N, CA, C and O of each residue as an XYZ file, in Angstrom:
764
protein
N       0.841     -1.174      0.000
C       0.000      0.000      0.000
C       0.889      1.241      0.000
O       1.988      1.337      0.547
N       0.247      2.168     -0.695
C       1.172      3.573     -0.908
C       0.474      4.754      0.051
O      -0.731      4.920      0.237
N       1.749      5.639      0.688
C       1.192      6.309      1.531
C       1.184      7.358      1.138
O       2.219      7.954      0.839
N      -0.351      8.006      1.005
C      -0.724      9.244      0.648
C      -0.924     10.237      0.935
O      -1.615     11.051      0.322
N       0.005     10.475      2.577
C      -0.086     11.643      3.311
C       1.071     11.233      4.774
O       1.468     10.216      5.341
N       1.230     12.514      4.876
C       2.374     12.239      6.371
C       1.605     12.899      7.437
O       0.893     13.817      7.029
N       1.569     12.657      8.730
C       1.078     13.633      9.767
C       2.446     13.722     10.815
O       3.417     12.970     10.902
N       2.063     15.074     11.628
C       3.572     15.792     11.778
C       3.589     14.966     13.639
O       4.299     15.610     14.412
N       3.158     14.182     14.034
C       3.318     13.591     15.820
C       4.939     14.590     16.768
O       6.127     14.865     16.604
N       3.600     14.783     17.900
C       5.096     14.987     18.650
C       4.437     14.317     20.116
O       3.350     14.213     20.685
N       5.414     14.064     20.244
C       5.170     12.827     22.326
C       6.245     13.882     23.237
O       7.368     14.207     22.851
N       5.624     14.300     24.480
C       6.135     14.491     25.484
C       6.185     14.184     26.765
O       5.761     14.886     27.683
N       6.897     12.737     26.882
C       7.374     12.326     28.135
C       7.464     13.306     29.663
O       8.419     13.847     30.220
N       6.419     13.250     29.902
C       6.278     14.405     31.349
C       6.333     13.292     32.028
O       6.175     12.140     31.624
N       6.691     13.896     33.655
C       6.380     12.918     35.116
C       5.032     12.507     35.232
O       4.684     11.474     35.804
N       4.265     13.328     34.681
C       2.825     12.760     35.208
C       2.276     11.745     34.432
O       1.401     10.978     34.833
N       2.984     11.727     32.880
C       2.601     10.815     31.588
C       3.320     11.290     30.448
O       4.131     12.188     30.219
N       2.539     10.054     29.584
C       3.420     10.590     28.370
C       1.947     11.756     27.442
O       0.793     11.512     27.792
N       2.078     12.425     26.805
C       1.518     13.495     25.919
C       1.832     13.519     24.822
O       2.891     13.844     24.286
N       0.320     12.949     24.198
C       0.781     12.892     22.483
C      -0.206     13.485     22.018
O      -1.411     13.495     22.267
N       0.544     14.046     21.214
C      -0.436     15.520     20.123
C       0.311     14.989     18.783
O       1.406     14.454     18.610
N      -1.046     15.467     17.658
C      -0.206     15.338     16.238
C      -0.951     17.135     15.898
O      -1.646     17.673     16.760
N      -0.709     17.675     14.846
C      -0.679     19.057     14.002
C      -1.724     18.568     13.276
O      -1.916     17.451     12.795
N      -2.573     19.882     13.267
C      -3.838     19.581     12.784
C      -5.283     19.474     13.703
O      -5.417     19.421     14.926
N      -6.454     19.463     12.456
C      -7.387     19.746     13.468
C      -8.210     18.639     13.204
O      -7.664     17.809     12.477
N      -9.680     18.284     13.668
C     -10.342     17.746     14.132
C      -9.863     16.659     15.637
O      -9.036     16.908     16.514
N     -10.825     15.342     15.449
C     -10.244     14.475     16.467
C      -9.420     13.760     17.085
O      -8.798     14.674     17.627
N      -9.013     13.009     17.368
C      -8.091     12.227     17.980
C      -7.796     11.245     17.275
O      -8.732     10.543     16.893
N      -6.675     10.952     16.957
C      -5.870      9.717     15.745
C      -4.950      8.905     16.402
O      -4.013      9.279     17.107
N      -5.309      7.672     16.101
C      -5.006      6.582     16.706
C      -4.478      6.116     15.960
O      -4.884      6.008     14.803
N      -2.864      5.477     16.601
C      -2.022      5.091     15.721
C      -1.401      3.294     15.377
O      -1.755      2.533     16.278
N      -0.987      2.948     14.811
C      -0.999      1.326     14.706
C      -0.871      0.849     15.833
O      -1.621     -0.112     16.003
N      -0.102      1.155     16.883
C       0.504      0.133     18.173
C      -1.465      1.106     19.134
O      -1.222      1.143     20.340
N      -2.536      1.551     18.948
C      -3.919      1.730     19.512
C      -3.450      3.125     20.444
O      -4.312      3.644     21.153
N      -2.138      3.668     20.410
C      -2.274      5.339     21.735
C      -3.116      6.342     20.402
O      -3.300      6.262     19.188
N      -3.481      7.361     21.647
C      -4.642      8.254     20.910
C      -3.531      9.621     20.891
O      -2.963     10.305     21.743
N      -3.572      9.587     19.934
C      -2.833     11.391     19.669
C      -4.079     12.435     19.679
O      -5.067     12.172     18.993
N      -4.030     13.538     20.406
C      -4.665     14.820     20.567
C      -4.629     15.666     18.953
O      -3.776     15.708     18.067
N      -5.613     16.108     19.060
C      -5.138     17.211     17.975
C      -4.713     18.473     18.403
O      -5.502     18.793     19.291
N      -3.719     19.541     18.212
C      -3.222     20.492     18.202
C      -3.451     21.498     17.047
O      -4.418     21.469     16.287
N      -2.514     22.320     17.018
C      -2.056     23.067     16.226
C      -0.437     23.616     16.450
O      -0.034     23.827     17.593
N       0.347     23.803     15.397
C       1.600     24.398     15.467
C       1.855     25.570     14.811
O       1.276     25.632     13.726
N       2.368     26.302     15.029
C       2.604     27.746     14.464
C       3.175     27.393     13.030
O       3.846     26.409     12.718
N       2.560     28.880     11.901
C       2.975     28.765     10.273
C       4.591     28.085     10.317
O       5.030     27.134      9.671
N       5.362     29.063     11.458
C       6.864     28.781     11.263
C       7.226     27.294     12.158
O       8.452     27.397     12.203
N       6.918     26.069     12.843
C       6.733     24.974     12.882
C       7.545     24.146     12.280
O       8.589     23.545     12.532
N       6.610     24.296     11.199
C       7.466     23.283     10.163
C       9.288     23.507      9.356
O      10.117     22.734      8.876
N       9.207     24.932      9.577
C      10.455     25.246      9.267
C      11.246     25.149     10.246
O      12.411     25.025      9.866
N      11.059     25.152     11.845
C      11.522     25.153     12.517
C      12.263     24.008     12.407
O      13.469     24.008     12.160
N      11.354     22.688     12.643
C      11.461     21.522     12.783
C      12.809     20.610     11.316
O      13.567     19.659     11.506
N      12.599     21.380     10.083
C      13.310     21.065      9.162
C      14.772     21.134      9.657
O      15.664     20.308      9.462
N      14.835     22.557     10.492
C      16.305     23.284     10.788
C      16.536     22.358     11.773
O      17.735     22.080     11.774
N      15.690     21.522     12.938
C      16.413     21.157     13.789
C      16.725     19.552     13.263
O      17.857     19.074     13.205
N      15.647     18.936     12.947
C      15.860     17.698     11.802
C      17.491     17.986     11.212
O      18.390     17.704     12.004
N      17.753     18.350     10.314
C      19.013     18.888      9.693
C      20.157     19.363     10.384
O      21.205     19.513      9.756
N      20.081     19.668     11.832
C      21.528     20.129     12.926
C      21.721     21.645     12.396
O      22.784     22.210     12.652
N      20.656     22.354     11.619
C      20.816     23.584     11.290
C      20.593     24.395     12.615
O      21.349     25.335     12.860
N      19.875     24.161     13.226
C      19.339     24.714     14.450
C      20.112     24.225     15.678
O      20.888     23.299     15.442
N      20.057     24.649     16.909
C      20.751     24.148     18.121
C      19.138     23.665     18.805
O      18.479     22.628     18.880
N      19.036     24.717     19.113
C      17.157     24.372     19.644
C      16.297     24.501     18.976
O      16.235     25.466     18.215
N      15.093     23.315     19.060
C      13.919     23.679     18.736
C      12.747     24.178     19.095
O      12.151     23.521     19.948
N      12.061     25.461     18.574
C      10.665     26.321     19.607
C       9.805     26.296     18.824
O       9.594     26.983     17.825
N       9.045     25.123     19.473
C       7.360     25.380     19.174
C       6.849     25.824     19.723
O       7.111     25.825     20.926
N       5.749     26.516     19.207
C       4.772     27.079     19.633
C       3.516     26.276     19.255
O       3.193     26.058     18.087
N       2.666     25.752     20.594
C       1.591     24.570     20.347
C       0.145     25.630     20.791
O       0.324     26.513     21.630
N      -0.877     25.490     20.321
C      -2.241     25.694     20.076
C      -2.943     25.192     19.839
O      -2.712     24.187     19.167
N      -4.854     25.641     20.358
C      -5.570     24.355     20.183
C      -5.425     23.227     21.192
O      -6.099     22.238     20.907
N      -4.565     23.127     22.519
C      -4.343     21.808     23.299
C      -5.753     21.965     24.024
O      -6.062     22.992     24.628
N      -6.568     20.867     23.909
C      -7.671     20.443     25.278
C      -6.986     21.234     26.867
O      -5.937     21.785     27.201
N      -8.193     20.903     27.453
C      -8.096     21.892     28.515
C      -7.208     20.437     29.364
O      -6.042     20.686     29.670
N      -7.588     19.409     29.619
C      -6.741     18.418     30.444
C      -5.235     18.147     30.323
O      -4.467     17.846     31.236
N      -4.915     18.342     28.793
C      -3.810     18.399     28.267
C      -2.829     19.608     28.882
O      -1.859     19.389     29.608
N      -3.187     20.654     28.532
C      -3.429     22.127     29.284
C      -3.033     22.243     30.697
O      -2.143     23.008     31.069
N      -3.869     21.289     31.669
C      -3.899     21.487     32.767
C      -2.728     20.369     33.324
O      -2.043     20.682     34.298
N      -2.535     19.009     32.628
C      -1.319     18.381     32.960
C      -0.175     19.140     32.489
O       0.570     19.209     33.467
N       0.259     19.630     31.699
C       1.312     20.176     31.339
C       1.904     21.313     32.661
O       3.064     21.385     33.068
N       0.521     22.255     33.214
C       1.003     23.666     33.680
C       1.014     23.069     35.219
O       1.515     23.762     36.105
N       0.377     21.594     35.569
C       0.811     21.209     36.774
C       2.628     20.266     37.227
O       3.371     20.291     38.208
N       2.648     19.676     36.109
C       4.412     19.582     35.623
C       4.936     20.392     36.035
O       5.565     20.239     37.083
N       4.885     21.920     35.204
C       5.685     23.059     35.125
C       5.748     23.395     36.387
O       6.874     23.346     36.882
N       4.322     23.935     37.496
C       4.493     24.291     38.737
C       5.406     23.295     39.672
O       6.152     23.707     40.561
N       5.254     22.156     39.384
C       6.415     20.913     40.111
C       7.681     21.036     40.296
O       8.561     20.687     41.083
N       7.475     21.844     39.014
C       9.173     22.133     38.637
C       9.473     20.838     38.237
O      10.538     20.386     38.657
N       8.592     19.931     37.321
C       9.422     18.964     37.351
C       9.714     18.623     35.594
O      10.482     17.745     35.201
N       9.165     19.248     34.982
C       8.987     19.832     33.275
C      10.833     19.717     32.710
O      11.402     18.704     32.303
N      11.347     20.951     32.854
C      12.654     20.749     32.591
C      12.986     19.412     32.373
O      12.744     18.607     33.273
N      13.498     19.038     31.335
C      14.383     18.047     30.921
C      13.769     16.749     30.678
O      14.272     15.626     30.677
N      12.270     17.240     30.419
C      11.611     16.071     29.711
C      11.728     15.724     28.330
O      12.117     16.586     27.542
N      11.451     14.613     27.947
C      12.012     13.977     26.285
C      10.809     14.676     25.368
O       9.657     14.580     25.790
N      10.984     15.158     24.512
C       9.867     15.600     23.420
C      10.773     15.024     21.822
O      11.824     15.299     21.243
N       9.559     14.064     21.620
C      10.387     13.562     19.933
C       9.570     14.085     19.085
O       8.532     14.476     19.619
N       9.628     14.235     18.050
C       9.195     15.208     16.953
C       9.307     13.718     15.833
O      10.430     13.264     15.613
N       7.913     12.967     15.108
C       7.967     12.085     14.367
C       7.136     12.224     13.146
O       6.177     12.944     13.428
N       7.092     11.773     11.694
C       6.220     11.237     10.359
C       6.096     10.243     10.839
O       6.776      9.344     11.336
N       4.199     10.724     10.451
C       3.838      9.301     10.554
C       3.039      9.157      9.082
O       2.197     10.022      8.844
N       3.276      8.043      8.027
C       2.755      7.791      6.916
C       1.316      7.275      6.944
O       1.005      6.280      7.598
N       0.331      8.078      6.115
C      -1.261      7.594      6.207
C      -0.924      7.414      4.421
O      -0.076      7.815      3.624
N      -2.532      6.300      4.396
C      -2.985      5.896      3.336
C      -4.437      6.392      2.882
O      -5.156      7.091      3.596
N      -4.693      6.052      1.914
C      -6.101      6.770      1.460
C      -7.190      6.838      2.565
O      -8.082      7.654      2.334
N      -7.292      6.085      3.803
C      -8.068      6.114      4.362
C      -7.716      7.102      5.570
O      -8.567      7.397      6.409
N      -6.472      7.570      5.604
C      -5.853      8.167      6.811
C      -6.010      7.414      7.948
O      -6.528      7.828      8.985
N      -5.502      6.146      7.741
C      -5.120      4.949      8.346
C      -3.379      4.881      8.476
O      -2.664      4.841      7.475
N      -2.816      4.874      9.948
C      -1.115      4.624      9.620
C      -0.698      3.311      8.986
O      -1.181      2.218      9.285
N       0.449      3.571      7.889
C       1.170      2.802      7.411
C       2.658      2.571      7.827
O       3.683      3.173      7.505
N       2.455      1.579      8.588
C       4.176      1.359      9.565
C       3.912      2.104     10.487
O       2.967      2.864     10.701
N       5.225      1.726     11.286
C       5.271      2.669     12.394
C       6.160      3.922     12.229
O       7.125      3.947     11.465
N       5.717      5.098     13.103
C       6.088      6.523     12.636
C       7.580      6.298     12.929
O       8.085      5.430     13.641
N       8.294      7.480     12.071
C       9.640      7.512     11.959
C       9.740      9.025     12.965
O       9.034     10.029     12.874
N      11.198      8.665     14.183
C      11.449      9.541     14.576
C      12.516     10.440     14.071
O      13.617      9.956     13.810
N      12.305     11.617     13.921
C      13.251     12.790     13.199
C      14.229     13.436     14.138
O      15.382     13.822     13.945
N      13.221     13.457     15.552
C      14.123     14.921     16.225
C      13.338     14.358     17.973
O      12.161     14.189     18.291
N      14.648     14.207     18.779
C      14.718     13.690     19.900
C      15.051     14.822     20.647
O      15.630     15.672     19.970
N      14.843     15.169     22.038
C      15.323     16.330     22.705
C      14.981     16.355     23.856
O      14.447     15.367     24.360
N      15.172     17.324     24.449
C      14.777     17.889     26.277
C      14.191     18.979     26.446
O      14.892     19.954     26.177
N      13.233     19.178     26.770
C      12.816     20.770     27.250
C      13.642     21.234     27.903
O      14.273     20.601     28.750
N      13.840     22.748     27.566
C      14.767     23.728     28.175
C      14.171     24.779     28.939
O      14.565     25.298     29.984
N      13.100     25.018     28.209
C      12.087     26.067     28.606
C      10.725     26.240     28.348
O      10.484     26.232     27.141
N       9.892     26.372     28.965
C       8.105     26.407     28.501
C       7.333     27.700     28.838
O       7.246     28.201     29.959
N       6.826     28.129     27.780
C       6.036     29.587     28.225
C       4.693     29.472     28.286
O       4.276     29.125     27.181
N       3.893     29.596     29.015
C       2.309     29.886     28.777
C       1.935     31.092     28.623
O       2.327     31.923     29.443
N       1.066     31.497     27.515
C       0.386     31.882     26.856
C      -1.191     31.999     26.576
O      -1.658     30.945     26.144
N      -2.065     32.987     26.717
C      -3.004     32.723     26.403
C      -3.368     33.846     25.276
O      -2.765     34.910     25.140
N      -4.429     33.415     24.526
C      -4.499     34.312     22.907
C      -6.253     34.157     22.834
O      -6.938     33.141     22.953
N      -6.732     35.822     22.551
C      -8.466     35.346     22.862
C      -8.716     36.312     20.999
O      -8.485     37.445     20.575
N      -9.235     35.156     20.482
C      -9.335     35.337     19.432
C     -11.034     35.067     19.355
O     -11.516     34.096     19.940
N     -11.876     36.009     18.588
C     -13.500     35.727     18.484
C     -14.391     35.464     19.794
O     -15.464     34.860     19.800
N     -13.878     35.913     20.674
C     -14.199     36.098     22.175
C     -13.863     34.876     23.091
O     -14.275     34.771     24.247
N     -13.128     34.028     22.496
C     -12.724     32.453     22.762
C     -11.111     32.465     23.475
O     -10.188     32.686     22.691
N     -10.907     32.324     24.364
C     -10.003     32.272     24.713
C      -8.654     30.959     24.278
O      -8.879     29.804     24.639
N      -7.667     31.190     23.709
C      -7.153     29.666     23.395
C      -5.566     29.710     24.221
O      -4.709     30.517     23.860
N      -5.405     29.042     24.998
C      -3.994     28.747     25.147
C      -3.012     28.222     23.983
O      -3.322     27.607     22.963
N      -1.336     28.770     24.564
C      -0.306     28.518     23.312
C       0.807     28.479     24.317
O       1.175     29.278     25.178
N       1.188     27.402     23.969
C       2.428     27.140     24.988
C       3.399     26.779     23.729
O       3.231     26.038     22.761
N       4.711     27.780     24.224
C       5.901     27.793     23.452
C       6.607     27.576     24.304
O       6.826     28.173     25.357
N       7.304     26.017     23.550
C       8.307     25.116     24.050
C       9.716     25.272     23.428
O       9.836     24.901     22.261
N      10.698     25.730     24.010
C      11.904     25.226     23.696
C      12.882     23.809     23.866
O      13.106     23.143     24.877
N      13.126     23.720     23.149
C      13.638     21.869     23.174
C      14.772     22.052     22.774
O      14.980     22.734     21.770
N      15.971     21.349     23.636
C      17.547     21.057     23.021
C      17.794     20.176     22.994
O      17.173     19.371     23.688
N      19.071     19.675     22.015
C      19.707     18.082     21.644
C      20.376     18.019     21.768
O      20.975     19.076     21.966
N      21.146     16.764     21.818
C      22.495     16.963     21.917
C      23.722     17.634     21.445
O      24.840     17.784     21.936
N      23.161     17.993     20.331
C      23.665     19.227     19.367
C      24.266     20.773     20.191
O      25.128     21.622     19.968
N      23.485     20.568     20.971
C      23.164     22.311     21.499
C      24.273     22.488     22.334
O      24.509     23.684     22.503
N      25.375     21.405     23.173
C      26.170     21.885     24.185
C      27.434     21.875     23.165
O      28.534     21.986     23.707
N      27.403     21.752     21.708
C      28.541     21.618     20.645
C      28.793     22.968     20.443
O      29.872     23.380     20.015
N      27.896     23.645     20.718
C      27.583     25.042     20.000
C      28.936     25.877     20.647
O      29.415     25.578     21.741
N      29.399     26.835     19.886
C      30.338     27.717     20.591
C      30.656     29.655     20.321
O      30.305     30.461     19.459
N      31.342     29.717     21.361
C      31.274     31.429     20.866
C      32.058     31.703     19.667
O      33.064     31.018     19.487
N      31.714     32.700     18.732
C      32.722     32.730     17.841
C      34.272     33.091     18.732
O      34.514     33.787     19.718
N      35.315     32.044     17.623
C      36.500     32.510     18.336
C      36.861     31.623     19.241
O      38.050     31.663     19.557
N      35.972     30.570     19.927
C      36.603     30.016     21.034
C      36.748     28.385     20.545
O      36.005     28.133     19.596
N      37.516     27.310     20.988
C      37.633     26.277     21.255
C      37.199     25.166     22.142
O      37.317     25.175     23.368
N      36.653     24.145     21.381
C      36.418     23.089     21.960
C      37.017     22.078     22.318
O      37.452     21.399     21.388
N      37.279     21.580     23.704
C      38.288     20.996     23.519
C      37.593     19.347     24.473
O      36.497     19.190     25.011
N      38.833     18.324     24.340
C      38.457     17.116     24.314
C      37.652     16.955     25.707
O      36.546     16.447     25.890
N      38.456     17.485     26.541
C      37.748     17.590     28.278
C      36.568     18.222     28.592
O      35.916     17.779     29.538
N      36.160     19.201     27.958
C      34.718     19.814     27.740
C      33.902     18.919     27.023
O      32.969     18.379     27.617
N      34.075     18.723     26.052
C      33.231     17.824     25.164
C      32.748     16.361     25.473
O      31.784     15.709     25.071
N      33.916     16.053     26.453
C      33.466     14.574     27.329
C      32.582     14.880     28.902
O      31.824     14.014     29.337
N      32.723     15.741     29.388
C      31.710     16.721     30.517
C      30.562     16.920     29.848
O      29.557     16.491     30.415
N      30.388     17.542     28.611
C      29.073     17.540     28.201
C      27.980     16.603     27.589
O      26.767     16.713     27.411
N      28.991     15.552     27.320
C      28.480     14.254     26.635
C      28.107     13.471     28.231
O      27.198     12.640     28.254
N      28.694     13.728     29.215
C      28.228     12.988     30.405
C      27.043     13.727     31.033
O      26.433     13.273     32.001
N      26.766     14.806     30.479
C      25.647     15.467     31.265
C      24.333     15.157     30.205
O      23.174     15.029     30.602
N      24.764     15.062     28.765
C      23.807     14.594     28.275
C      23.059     13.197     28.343
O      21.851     12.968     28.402
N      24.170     12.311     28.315
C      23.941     10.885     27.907
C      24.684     10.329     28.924
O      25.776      9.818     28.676
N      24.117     10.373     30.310
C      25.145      9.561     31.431
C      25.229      8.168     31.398
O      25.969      7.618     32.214
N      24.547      7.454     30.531
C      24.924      6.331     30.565
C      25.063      5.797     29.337
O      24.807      4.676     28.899
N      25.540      6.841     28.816
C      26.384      6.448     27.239
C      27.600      6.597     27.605
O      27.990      7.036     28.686
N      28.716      5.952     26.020
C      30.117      6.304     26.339
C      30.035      7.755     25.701
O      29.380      8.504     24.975
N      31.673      7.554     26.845
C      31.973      9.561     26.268
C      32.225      9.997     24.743
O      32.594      9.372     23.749
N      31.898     11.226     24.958
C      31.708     11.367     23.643
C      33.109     12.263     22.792
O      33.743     13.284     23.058
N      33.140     11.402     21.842
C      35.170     11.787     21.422
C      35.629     11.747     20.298
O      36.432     11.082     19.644
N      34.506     13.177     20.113
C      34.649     14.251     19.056
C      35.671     14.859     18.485
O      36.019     15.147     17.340
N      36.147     15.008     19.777
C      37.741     16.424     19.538
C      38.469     15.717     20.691
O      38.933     16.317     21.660
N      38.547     13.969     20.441
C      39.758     13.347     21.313
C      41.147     14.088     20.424
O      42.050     14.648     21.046
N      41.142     13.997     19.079
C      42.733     14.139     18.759
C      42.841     16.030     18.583
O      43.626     16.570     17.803
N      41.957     16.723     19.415
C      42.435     17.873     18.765
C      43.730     18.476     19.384
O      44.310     19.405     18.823
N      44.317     17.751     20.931
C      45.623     18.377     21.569
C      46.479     17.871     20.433
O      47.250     18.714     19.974
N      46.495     17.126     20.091
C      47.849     16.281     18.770
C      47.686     16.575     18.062
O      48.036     15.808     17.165
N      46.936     18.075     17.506
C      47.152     18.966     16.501
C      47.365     20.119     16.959
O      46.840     20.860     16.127
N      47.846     20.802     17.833
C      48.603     21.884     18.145
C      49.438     22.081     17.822
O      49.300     23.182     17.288
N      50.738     21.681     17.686
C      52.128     21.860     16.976
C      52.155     20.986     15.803
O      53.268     20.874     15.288
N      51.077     20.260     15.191
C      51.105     19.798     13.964
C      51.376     20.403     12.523
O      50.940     21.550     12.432
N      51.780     20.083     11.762
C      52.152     20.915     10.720
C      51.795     19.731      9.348
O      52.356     18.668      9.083
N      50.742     20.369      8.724
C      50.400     19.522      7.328
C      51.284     19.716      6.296
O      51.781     20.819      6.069
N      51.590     18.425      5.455
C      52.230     18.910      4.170
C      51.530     18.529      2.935
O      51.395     17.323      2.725
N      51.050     19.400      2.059
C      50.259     19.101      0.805
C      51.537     18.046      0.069
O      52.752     18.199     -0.061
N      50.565     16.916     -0.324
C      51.528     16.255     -1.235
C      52.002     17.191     -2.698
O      51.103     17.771     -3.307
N      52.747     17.241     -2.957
C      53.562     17.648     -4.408
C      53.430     16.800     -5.822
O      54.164     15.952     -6.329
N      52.145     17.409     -6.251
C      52.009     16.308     -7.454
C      52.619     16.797     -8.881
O      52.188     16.395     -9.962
N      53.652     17.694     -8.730
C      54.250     18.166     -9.740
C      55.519     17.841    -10.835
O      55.774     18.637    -11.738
């Protein structure tokens, strides 16, 4: 069977549960393994966002979500008061539909991360009040990042790989960059 449409899923692993919303409107879409995704909405810039962080163009990713049910709503902003929000997993996935907008396979994940930061928002449009919570999300990408001008070096880069991924191995990126300090390249001479 050929799939004739993608829908944009994102899951956020909170303490209280997990939270799944897909982009888009009407009801609730249920996906091959039977969890119910919410419907949302994501801001015009969303999808571009999501391309840049998909791609390592971006360090962080900020959505801005709209349209969440009021329970959805109300688990999220009781997290946040917990203080316990910070550094929850939010994956960003395609999921392939068929003519019936039925899933085909299981969704592919693009973009894995941590909340960094969450804003609430409220927006009263046609006398309706709607909440919009803009999420910032970072990856592992984001502690690579540097000032212009400065250096990364092997001992930083293994500190930050342990704060990301503590029970991964270290991460050894820029193991050989001290054994290029007094190094000196020579272009071969093909003349």
């Amino acid at each position: 069977m050929v799939s004739k449409s993608i829908r944009v899923l994102v899951s956020v692993d909170l303490p209280s549960g997990t939270i799944r919303m897909w982009d888009g409107s009407g009801g609730p879409f249920m996906d091959a393994d039977g969890e119910i995704w919410r419907s949302c909405t994501l801001t015009d810039d969303a999808i571009d966002q999501i391309e840049m962080a998909i791609n390592a163009q971006a360090f962080t990713l900020s959505l801005a979500i709209s349209g969440i049910d009021t329970d959805t709503s109300n688990k999220i902003w009781a997290d946040y008061e917990s203080g316990q929000i910070i550094g929850s997993r939010v994956r960003v996935m395609l999921q392939e539909l068929d003519d019936f907008e039925q899933p085909v396979g299981a969704a592919d994940v693009k973009f894995t991360g941590s909340i960094d930061n969450l804003v609430f928002g409220d927006d009263v449009s046609g006398g309706q009040i709607k909440s919009v919570i803009a999420v910032e999300i970072t990856n592992r990408f984001t502690l690579r990042k540097l000032t212009n001008g400065s250096v990364l070096s092997d001992v930083d880069q293994r500190a930050r790989s342990k704060i990301l991924n503590p029970t991964g191995n270290p991460d050894r990126f820029c193991e050989r960059i001290p054994l290029l300090v007094d190094k000196t390249i020579a272009w071969p001479n093909f003349g």
